[in-house]
Amino acid sequence: MFDYNHYVPILKGKSGEFDAIKNLPNEIRENITPLIDIPRVSLKYPQKIQKEPLEAHFEKVINKLYKAWGTDLPLFVDIFDINPSARTSIGGHPIDCIFKLLKKSAIQGIPTTGLDRDSEYNAAIKKVIFNDRRGACIRLLNDDLLSVDELNDDLDKILKLLEVSRRYVHLLFDLRSLQNADNDRVAKKLIRIINGIKDISRWKTLTLAASGFPESLSDISPDKTSKIKRTEHDLWELILSMSKIIKRVPSFGDYGVVHPDFVEIDPRIIHPSAKIRYTLDDHWLVLKGRSLRKHPDKYKQYHSLAQKLISRKEFMGKSFSLGDDYIAKCANKKVTSGSLQTWVKVDTNHHLTFVTQQVANTVLS
């Protein structure tokens, strides 16, 4: 059980993000509980994928998760981005397959469901709850928050269906993208919803997750440095500032340095630009280069981007995180310029380190 000073990052289960959490120090890891969205099968090699059963894909993902997170600490696991009709080669449900693999690896996975999941999905979740005895997480989306009365009815129904009580269930509000949202209005709505949920203090944990990161960085001009507001953190702090009128203060969650609807790009079709996303108190600093395929320097652009970053007062120093250490070394050409996966690791590792400390040090007013 954790309180509002705990951090719940929602990660897409890609190799770069796994590399980022693998290299977190223990004092950071102990203050976060990631939610891993098991990714869809890669789009990069469609002919190969057609021959590979779904369970083989899951086995690869779980093996990476084991190497990255280990077995000492729990984490939430969901298949939010996987087609609900997907089945293994023998017709098994993905949840059954994934949690058997997690159990085999001794990973402390907590199953995640939602009010929109079908009966087969929740039957599989119910079985995991019974077998693993770690409870569950219920992930609430915007459409679930239209009516407090309907939400209470739906929560009662799913608890009865899963045969689990509130004290074993984590409640996660996932607002996803906050682009163009009015935080004042959203905060008032959330407080009304939280105060209206039956027995709100009895749920194992309560978390508010969202993201202010844009779906695309195309609006940022090449060779420019821009700032993007961390509106999800602004929203959380706004709610905390009204802690005297809320029955339970939620912990903080976000989507790291990507948009919630992030999809894997096919570099054969889309030409990504070099970029560094650097998390600060209330915004991201984005240093953007040019096309990694068309620019003559290609990935070597990252050396100059890193040099720009370390020359700024916002840079926190090479000892702040593994990500910052790589940025400093890249700026001085002591390491290669890396790949897209490298910079997902670097940006995410810095983000997780920074936000964990920021949340842990937040004090209610």
Tab-separated table of C-alpha atoms in Angstrom:
chain	number	residue	atom	x	y	z
A	1	MET	CA	0.000	0.000	0.000
A	2	PHE	CA	1.328	3.462	-0.870
A	3	ASP	CA	0.230	7.077	-0.386
A	4	TYR	CA	0.336	10.247	-2.479
A	5	ASN	CA	4.148	10.443	-2.366
A	6	HIS	CA	4.445	7.363	-4.567
A	7	TYR	CA	4.904	7.418	-8.350
A	8	VAL	CA	3.077	5.198	-10.881
A	9	PRO	CA	4.585	5.647	-14.369
A	10	ILE	CA	2.653	4.013	-17.212
A	11	LEU	CA	5.211	2.534	-19.600
A	12	LYS	CA	4.669	1.042	-23.040
A	13	GLY	CA	6.818	-2.025	-22.490
A	14	LYS	CA	9.347	-1.178	-25.200
A	15	SER	CA	13.016	-2.128	-24.974
A	16	GLY	CA	14.159	1.455	-24.338
A	17	GLU	CA	11.783	1.839	-21.385
A	18	PHE	CA	12.859	-1.515	-19.967
A	19	ASP	CA	16.479	-0.367	-20.247
A	20	ALA	CA	15.503	2.815	-18.385
A	21	ILE	CA	14.004	1.041	-15.366
A	22	LYS	CA	16.773	-1.566	-15.315
A	23	ASN	CA	19.276	1.180	-14.573
A	24	LEU	CA	17.411	2.904	-11.738
A	25	PRO	CA	19.043	2.890	-8.283
A	26	ASN	CA	17.201	1.063	-5.478
A	27	GLU	CA	16.149	4.266	-3.713
A	28	ILE	CA	14.229	5.279	-6.846
A	29	ARG	CA	12.812	1.826	-7.631
A	30	GLU	CA	11.405	1.495	-4.123
A	31	ASN	CA	9.298	4.625	-4.627
A	32	ILE	CA	7.684	3.663	-7.916
A	33	THR	CA	5.215	1.011	-9.038
A	34	PRO	CA	5.196	0.961	-12.854
A	35	LEU	CA	2.198	-0.031	-14.909
A	36	ILE	CA	3.486	-1.945	-17.931
A	37	ASP	CA	1.259	-1.993	-20.993
A	38	ILE	CA	2.360	-5.168	-22.762
A	39	PRO	CA	2.956	-3.999	-26.358
A	40	ARG	CA	1.426	-5.271	-29.534
A	41	VAL	CA	3.543	-7.386	-31.835
A	42	SER	CA	6.109	-5.219	-33.636
A	43	LEU	CA	5.110	-3.834	-37.034
A	44	LYS	CA	8.672	-3.832	-38.337
A	45	TYR	CA	8.829	-7.375	-39.661
A	46	PRO	CA	5.287	-8.375	-40.726
A	47	GLN	CA	6.317	-11.504	-42.646
A	48	LYS	CA	8.279	-12.884	-39.687
A	49	ILE	CA	5.555	-11.956	-37.208
A	50	GLN	CA	2.892	-13.877	-39.103
A	51	LYS	CA	4.803	-17.071	-38.388
A	52	GLU	CA	5.374	-16.305	-34.711
A	53	PRO	CA	2.659	-17.315	-32.214
A	54	LEU	CA	1.453	-14.673	-29.767
A	55	GLU	CA	2.854	-16.569	-26.796
A	56	ALA	CA	6.368	-16.329	-28.281
A	57	HIS	CA	5.992	-12.543	-28.390
A	58	PHE	CA	4.801	-12.490	-24.772
A	59	GLU	CA	7.698	-14.696	-23.683
A	60	LYS	CA	10.192	-12.236	-25.175
A	61	VAL	CA	8.514	-9.261	-23.482
A	62	ILE	CA	8.337	-10.978	-20.083
A	63	ASN	CA	11.972	-12.031	-20.350
A	64	LYS	CA	12.952	-8.373	-20.941
A	65	LEU	CA	10.738	-7.321	-18.039
A	66	TYR	CA	12.404	-9.869	-15.751
A	67	LYS	CA	15.870	-8.567	-16.645
A	68	ALA	CA	14.731	-4.960	-16.175
A	69	TRP	CA	12.605	-5.113	-13.010
A	70	GLY	CA	13.496	-8.365	-11.280
A	71	THR	CA	11.391	-10.038	-8.618
A	72	ASP	CA	11.744	-7.898	-5.485
A	73	LEU	CA	9.066	-5.272	-6.148
A	74	PRO	CA	5.501	-5.434	-7.503
A	75	LEU	CA	4.251	-3.767	-10.671
A	76	PHE	CA	0.959	-3.486	-12.535
A	77	VAL	CA	0.534	-5.321	-15.838
A	78	ASP	CA	-2.085	-4.593	-18.509
A	79	ILE	CA	-2.747	-5.480	-22.166
A	80	PHE	CA	-4.524	-2.192	-22.953
A	81	ASP	CA	-2.963	-1.904	-26.428
A	82	ILE	CA	-3.621	-5.490	-27.525
A	83	ASN	CA	-6.679	-6.433	-29.613
A	84	PRO	CA	-9.364	-7.871	-27.263
A	85	SER	CA	-9.924	-10.759	-29.694
A	86	ALA	CA	-6.258	-11.796	-29.741
A	87	ARG	CA	-5.599	-15.370	-28.640
A	88	THR	CA	-2.575	-17.666	-28.416
A	89	SER	CA	-1.951	-20.463	-30.914
A	90	ILE	CA	-3.975	-22.867	-28.760
A	91	GLY	CA	-6.835	-20.413	-28.259
A	92	GLY	CA	-5.771	-19.228	-24.810
A	93	HIS	CA	-6.477	-15.767	-23.450
A	94	PRO	CA	-3.453	-13.393	-23.404
A	95	ILE	CA	-3.960	-12.720	-19.672
A	96	ASP	CA	-3.673	-16.442	-18.875
A	97	CYS	CA	-0.500	-16.738	-20.923
A	98	ILE	CA	1.158	-13.566	-19.611
A	99	PHE	CA	0.534	-14.262	-15.943
A	100	LYS	CA	1.739	-17.855	-16.237
A	101	LEU	CA	4.965	-16.463	-17.686
A	102	LEU	CA	5.176	-13.835	-14.927
A	103	LYS	CA	4.666	-16.489	-12.266
A	104	LYS	CA	7.281	-18.742	-13.842
A	105	SER	CA	9.764	-15.856	-13.618
A	106	ALA	CA	8.625	-14.967	-10.057
A	107	ILE	CA	7.748	-11.422	-11.191
A	108	GLN	CA	5.243	-9.805	-8.815
A	109	GLY	CA	2.696	-8.816	-11.443
A	110	ILE	CA	-0.634	-7.273	-10.396
A	111	PRO	CA	-3.359	-7.809	-13.034
A	112	THR	CA	-5.139	-4.759	-14.414
A	113	THR	CA	-8.684	-4.557	-15.732
A	114	GLY	CA	-11.223	-1.866	-16.534
A	115	LEU	CA	-14.954	-1.297	-16.677
A	116	ASP	CA	-14.933	-1.778	-20.470
A	117	ARG	CA	-13.279	-5.236	-20.495
A	118	ASP	CA	-15.318	-8.218	-21.713
A	119	SER	CA	-16.423	-11.259	-19.734
A	120	GLU	CA	-13.600	-13.507	-20.993
A	121	TYR	CA	-11.049	-10.915	-19.976
A	122	ASN	CA	-12.439	-10.567	-16.461
A	123	ALA	CA	-12.769	-14.346	-16.096
A	124	ALA	CA	-9.033	-14.550	-16.786
A	125	ILE	CA	-8.338	-11.719	-14.307
A	126	LYS	CA	-10.442	-13.475	-11.653
A	127	LYS	CA	-8.350	-16.617	-12.047
A	128	VAL	CA	-5.105	-14.642	-11.681
A	129	ILE	CA	-6.403	-12.922	-8.525
A	130	PHE	CA	-7.262	-16.323	-7.016
A	131	ASN	CA	-3.952	-17.958	-7.996
A	132	ASP	CA	-1.487	-15.145	-7.276
A	133	ARG	CA	-3.159	-13.446	-4.276
A	134	ARG	CA	-1.922	-9.955	-5.173
A	135	GLY	CA	-5.299	-8.363	-5.770
A	136	ALA	CA	-5.899	-6.289	-8.878
A	137	CYS	CA	-5.879	-2.811	-10.376
A	138	ILE	CA	-8.988	-1.211	-11.907
A	139	ARG	CA	-8.078	1.339	-14.583
A	140	LEU	CA	-10.770	4.005	-14.970
A	141	LEU	CA	-10.948	6.062	-18.172
A	142	ASN	CA	-12.664	9.388	-18.879
A	143	ASP	CA	-15.836	7.674	-20.078
A	144	ASP	CA	-16.120	5.927	-16.705
A	145	LEU	CA	-16.219	9.248	-14.857
A	146	LEU	CA	-19.387	10.786	-16.311
A	147	SER	CA	-21.642	9.868	-13.387
A	148	VAL	CA	-20.654	9.089	-9.789
A	149	ASP	CA	-23.757	6.959	-9.246
A	150	GLU	CA	-23.104	4.863	-12.362
A	151	LEU	CA	-19.444	4.555	-11.429
A	152	ASN	CA	-20.312	3.231	-7.971
A	153	ASP	CA	-22.716	0.704	-9.510
A	154	ASP	CA	-20.099	-0.412	-12.028
A	155	LEU	CA	-17.411	-0.750	-9.357
A	156	ASP	CA	-19.730	-2.831	-7.180
A	157	LYS	CA	-20.473	-5.086	-10.152
A	158	ILE	CA	-16.855	-5.674	-11.105
A	159	LEU	CA	-15.821	-6.351	-7.499
A	160	LYS	CA	-18.599	-8.913	-7.244
A	161	LEU	CA	-17.622	-10.425	-10.585
A	162	LEU	CA	-13.956	-10.713	-9.581
A	163	GLU	CA	-14.865	-11.847	-6.045
A	164	VAL	CA	-12.429	-9.402	-4.465
A	165	SER	CA	-12.875	-6.667	-1.869
A	166	ARG	CA	-11.813	-3.027	-2.113
A	167	ARG	CA	-8.890	-3.442	0.276
A	168	TYR	CA	-7.137	-5.666	-2.282
A	169	VAL	CA	-7.817	-3.434	-5.284
A	170	HIS	CA	-5.805	-0.473	-6.594
A	171	LEU	CA	-7.897	2.253	-8.205
A	172	LEU	CA	-6.226	4.115	-11.079
A	173	PHE	CA	-7.759	7.147	-12.780
A	174	ASP	CA	-6.206	7.207	-16.257
A	175	LEU	CA	-7.161	10.493	-17.924
A	176	ARG	CA	-4.690	9.826	-20.746
A	177	SER	CA	-4.081	13.013	-22.781
A	178	LEU	CA	-4.660	16.436	-21.208
A	179	GLN	CA	-4.082	18.297	-24.465
A	180	ASN	CA	-6.370	21.372	-24.531
A	181	ALA	CA	-7.846	20.427	-21.120
A	182	ASP	CA	-8.960	23.026	-18.566
A	183	ASN	CA	-7.140	21.886	-15.426
A	184	ASP	CA	-9.350	23.901	-13.066
A	185	ARG	CA	-12.464	22.242	-14.443
A	186	VAL	CA	-10.847	18.783	-14.497
A	187	ALA	CA	-9.647	19.150	-10.891
A	188	LYS	CA	-13.108	20.113	-9.619
A	189	LYS	CA	-14.637	17.169	-11.467
A	190	LEU	CA	-12.077	14.738	-10.058
A	191	ILE	CA	-12.577	15.938	-6.503
A	192	ARG	CA	-16.334	15.503	-6.908
A	193	ILE	CA	-15.827	11.994	-8.287
A	194	ILE	CA	-13.307	10.941	-5.633
A	195	ASN	CA	-15.487	12.309	-2.825
A	196	GLY	CA	-18.476	10.488	-4.290
A	197	ILE	CA	-16.902	7.039	-4.622
A	198	LYS	CA	-18.266	4.703	-2.015
A	199	ASP	CA	-15.788	3.758	0.724
A	200	ILE	CA	-12.979	5.646	-1.016
A	201	SER	CA	-10.626	5.162	1.950
A	202	ARG	CA	-10.913	1.374	1.779
A	203	TRP	CA	-9.309	0.890	-1.658
A	204	LYS	CA	-5.726	-0.367	-1.456
A	205	THR	CA	-4.344	2.646	-3.338
A	206	LEU	CA	-5.630	5.573	-5.398
A	207	THR	CA	-3.656	7.046	-8.318
A	208	LEU	CA	-4.261	9.849	-10.814
A	209	ALA	CA	-2.423	9.389	-14.128
A	210	ALA	CA	-2.443	11.577	-17.233
A	211	SER	CA	-0.109	13.119	-19.795
A	212	GLY	CA	0.537	16.546	-21.219
A	213	PHE	CA	3.053	15.273	-23.774
A	214	PRO	CA	1.944	15.986	-27.370
A	215	GLU	CA	1.180	13.246	-29.864
A	216	SER	CA	3.682	14.753	-32.289
A	217	LEU	CA	6.643	17.124	-32.060
A	218	SER	CA	6.143	18.276	-35.655
A	219	ASP	CA	5.158	21.760	-34.448
A	220	ILE	CA	8.665	22.226	-33.045
A	221	SER	CA	11.023	23.625	-35.668
A	222	PRO	CA	14.257	21.752	-36.398
A	223	ASP	CA	17.381	23.012	-34.618
A	224	LYS	CA	15.231	24.681	-31.975
A	225	THR	CA	14.862	24.195	-28.229
A	226	SER	CA	11.275	24.385	-26.954
A	227	LYS	CA	9.367	23.996	-23.697
A	228	ILE	CA	6.259	21.829	-23.246
A	229	LYS	CA	4.143	22.198	-20.118
A	230	ARG	CA	3.816	19.166	-17.873
A	231	THR	CA	0.080	19.752	-17.479
A	232	GLU	CA	-0.440	16.374	-15.781
A	233	HIS	CA	1.825	17.439	-12.917
A	234	ASP	CA	0.133	20.854	-12.756
A	235	LEU	CA	-3.219	19.055	-12.403
A	236	TRP	CA	-1.956	16.805	-9.612
A	237	GLU	CA	-0.493	19.746	-7.706
A	238	LEU	CA	-3.770	21.641	-8.120
A	239	ILE	CA	-5.655	18.734	-6.554
A	240	LEU	CA	-3.118	18.503	-3.742
A	241	SER	CA	-3.589	22.208	-3.040
A	242	MET	CA	-7.242	21.389	-2.289
A	243	SER	CA	-6.413	18.436	-0.050
A	244	LYS	CA	-8.564	19.816	2.774
A	245	ILE	CA	-11.736	19.244	0.756
A	246	ILE	CA	-10.854	15.877	-0.770
A	247	LYS	CA	-11.529	12.606	1.048
A	248	ARG	CA	-8.435	10.878	-0.305
A	249	VAL	CA	-5.365	12.360	-2.003
A	250	PRO	CA	-4.216	10.364	-5.056
A	251	SER	CA	-0.657	9.419	-5.889
A	252	PHE	CA	0.851	10.636	-9.149
A	253	GLY	CA	1.125	8.824	-12.469
A	254	ASP	CA	2.116	9.808	-15.999
A	255	TYR	CA	3.207	8.376	-19.352
A	256	GLY	CA	6.864	9.282	-19.130
A	257	VAL	CA	8.087	11.163	-22.193
A	258	VAL	CA	5.528	9.912	-24.734
A	259	HIS	CA	1.892	10.583	-25.585
A	260	PRO	CA	-0.574	7.967	-24.222
A	261	ASP	CA	-1.494	6.909	-27.768
A	262	PHE	CA	2.127	6.410	-28.727
A	263	VAL	CA	2.509	3.826	-31.486
A	264	GLU	CA	5.658	2.258	-32.799
A	265	ILE	CA	6.783	3.920	-36.000
A	266	ASP	CA	8.134	2.064	-38.999
A	267	PRO	CA	11.414	3.866	-39.824
A	268	ARG	CA	11.124	2.573	-43.413
A	269	ILE	CA	8.105	4.845	-43.874
A	270	ILE	CA	8.418	7.637	-41.310
A	271	HIS	CA	11.695	9.496	-40.892
A	272	PRO	CA	12.046	10.537	-37.240
A	273	SER	CA	14.143	13.507	-36.194
A	274	ALA	CA	16.876	13.535	-33.578
A	275	LYS	CA	15.527	14.859	-30.261
A	276	ILE	CA	16.210	14.941	-26.550
A	277	ARG	CA	13.293	15.242	-24.097
A	278	TYR	CA	14.541	16.536	-20.748
A	279	THR	CA	12.157	16.661	-17.787
A	280	LEU	CA	12.132	19.685	-15.464
A	281	ASP	CA	9.877	20.941	-12.629
A	282	ASP	CA	6.874	22.011	-14.664
A	283	HIS	CA	7.856	21.406	-18.293
A	284	TRP	CA	9.898	19.336	-20.705
A	285	LEU	CA	12.822	20.872	-22.508
A	286	VAL	CA	12.827	19.495	-26.064
A	287	LEU	CA	15.978	19.876	-28.159
A	288	LYS	CA	15.193	18.929	-31.729
A	289	GLY	CA	17.470	18.213	-34.657
A	290	ARG	CA	16.669	17.099	-38.192
A	291	SER	CA	15.794	13.868	-39.986
A	292	LEU	CA	17.944	10.957	-38.849
A	293	ARG	CA	17.890	9.576	-42.367
A	294	LYS	CA	18.209	12.669	-44.553
A	295	HIS	CA	20.563	14.887	-42.523
A	296	PRO	CA	24.239	14.249	-43.383
A	297	ASP	CA	25.166	13.818	-39.700
A	298	LYS	CA	22.337	11.334	-39.129
A	299	TYR	CA	22.619	10.049	-35.504
A	300	LYS	CA	25.745	12.105	-34.877
A	301	GLN	CA	23.339	15.034	-34.425
A	302	TYR	CA	22.901	13.741	-30.864
A	303	HIS	CA	26.443	14.850	-30.010
A	304	SER	CA	25.601	18.472	-30.783
A	305	LEU	CA	22.152	18.232	-29.126
A	306	ALA	CA	23.789	16.868	-25.968
A	307	GLN	CA	26.371	19.678	-26.086
A	308	LYS	CA	23.540	22.229	-26.250
A	309	LEU	CA	21.819	20.628	-23.277
A	310	ILE	CA	24.809	20.425	-20.935
A	311	SER	CA	25.594	24.085	-21.667
A	312	ARG	CA	22.197	25.131	-20.289
A	313	LYS	CA	21.606	25.998	-16.638
A	314	GLU	CA	18.753	23.442	-16.499
A	315	PHE	CA	21.108	20.471	-16.961
A	316	MET	CA	21.308	18.654	-13.627
A	317	GLY	CA	24.778	17.213	-13.963
A	318	LYS	CA	26.148	13.835	-14.986
A	319	SER	CA	25.703	12.347	-11.497
A	320	PHE	CA	21.937	12.988	-11.369
A	321	SER	CA	20.955	9.818	-13.251
A	322	LEU	CA	22.272	7.254	-15.689
A	323	GLY	CA	20.489	9.210	-18.417
A	324	ASP	CA	22.286	12.437	-17.454
A	325	ASP	CA	25.606	10.603	-17.364
A	326	TYR	CA	25.055	9.396	-20.938
A	327	ILE	CA	24.088	12.919	-22.067
A	328	ALA	CA	27.324	14.327	-20.613
A	329	LYS	CA	29.430	11.583	-22.199
A	330	CYS	CA	27.652	11.984	-25.540
A	331	ALA	CA	28.311	15.722	-25.471
A	332	ASN	CA	32.035	14.995	-25.016
A	333	LYS	CA	31.959	12.158	-27.580
A	334	LYS	CA	32.985	9.588	-24.975
A	335	VAL	CA	30.129	7.325	-26.096
A	336	THR	CA	28.472	6.735	-29.450
A	337	SER	CA	25.557	8.892	-30.540
A	338	GLY	CA	23.283	5.916	-29.868
A	339	SER	CA	20.022	4.849	-31.494
A	340	LEU	CA	16.359	5.752	-31.032
A	341	GLN	CA	16.160	3.013	-28.381
A	342	THR	CA	19.182	4.511	-26.614
A	343	TRP	CA	17.507	7.901	-26.346
A	344	VAL	CA	14.227	6.444	-25.122
A	345	LYS	CA	16.326	4.871	-22.333
A	346	VAL	CA	18.194	8.115	-21.637
A	347	ASP	CA	15.148	10.403	-21.662
A	348	THR	CA	13.006	7.964	-19.666
A	349	ASN	CA	15.691	7.198	-17.086
A	350	HIS	CA	16.161	10.903	-16.366
A	351	HIS	CA	12.377	11.411	-16.264
A	352	LEU	CA	11.733	8.553	-13.829
A	353	THR	CA	14.569	9.652	-11.550
A	354	PHE	CA	13.461	13.279	-11.532
A	355	VAL	CA	9.721	12.663	-11.096
A	356	THR	CA	10.191	10.050	-8.355
A	357	GLN	CA	12.167	12.561	-6.314
A	358	GLN	CA	9.767	15.386	-7.141
A	359	VAL	CA	6.735	13.379	-6.002
A	360	ALA	CA	8.452	11.991	-2.909
A	361	ASN	CA	9.358	15.513	-1.789
A	362	THR	CA	5.923	17.029	-2.381
A	363	VAL	CA	4.233	18.246	0.808
A	364	LEU	CA	0.492	18.831	1.222
A	365	SER	CA	-0.386	22.479	1.770
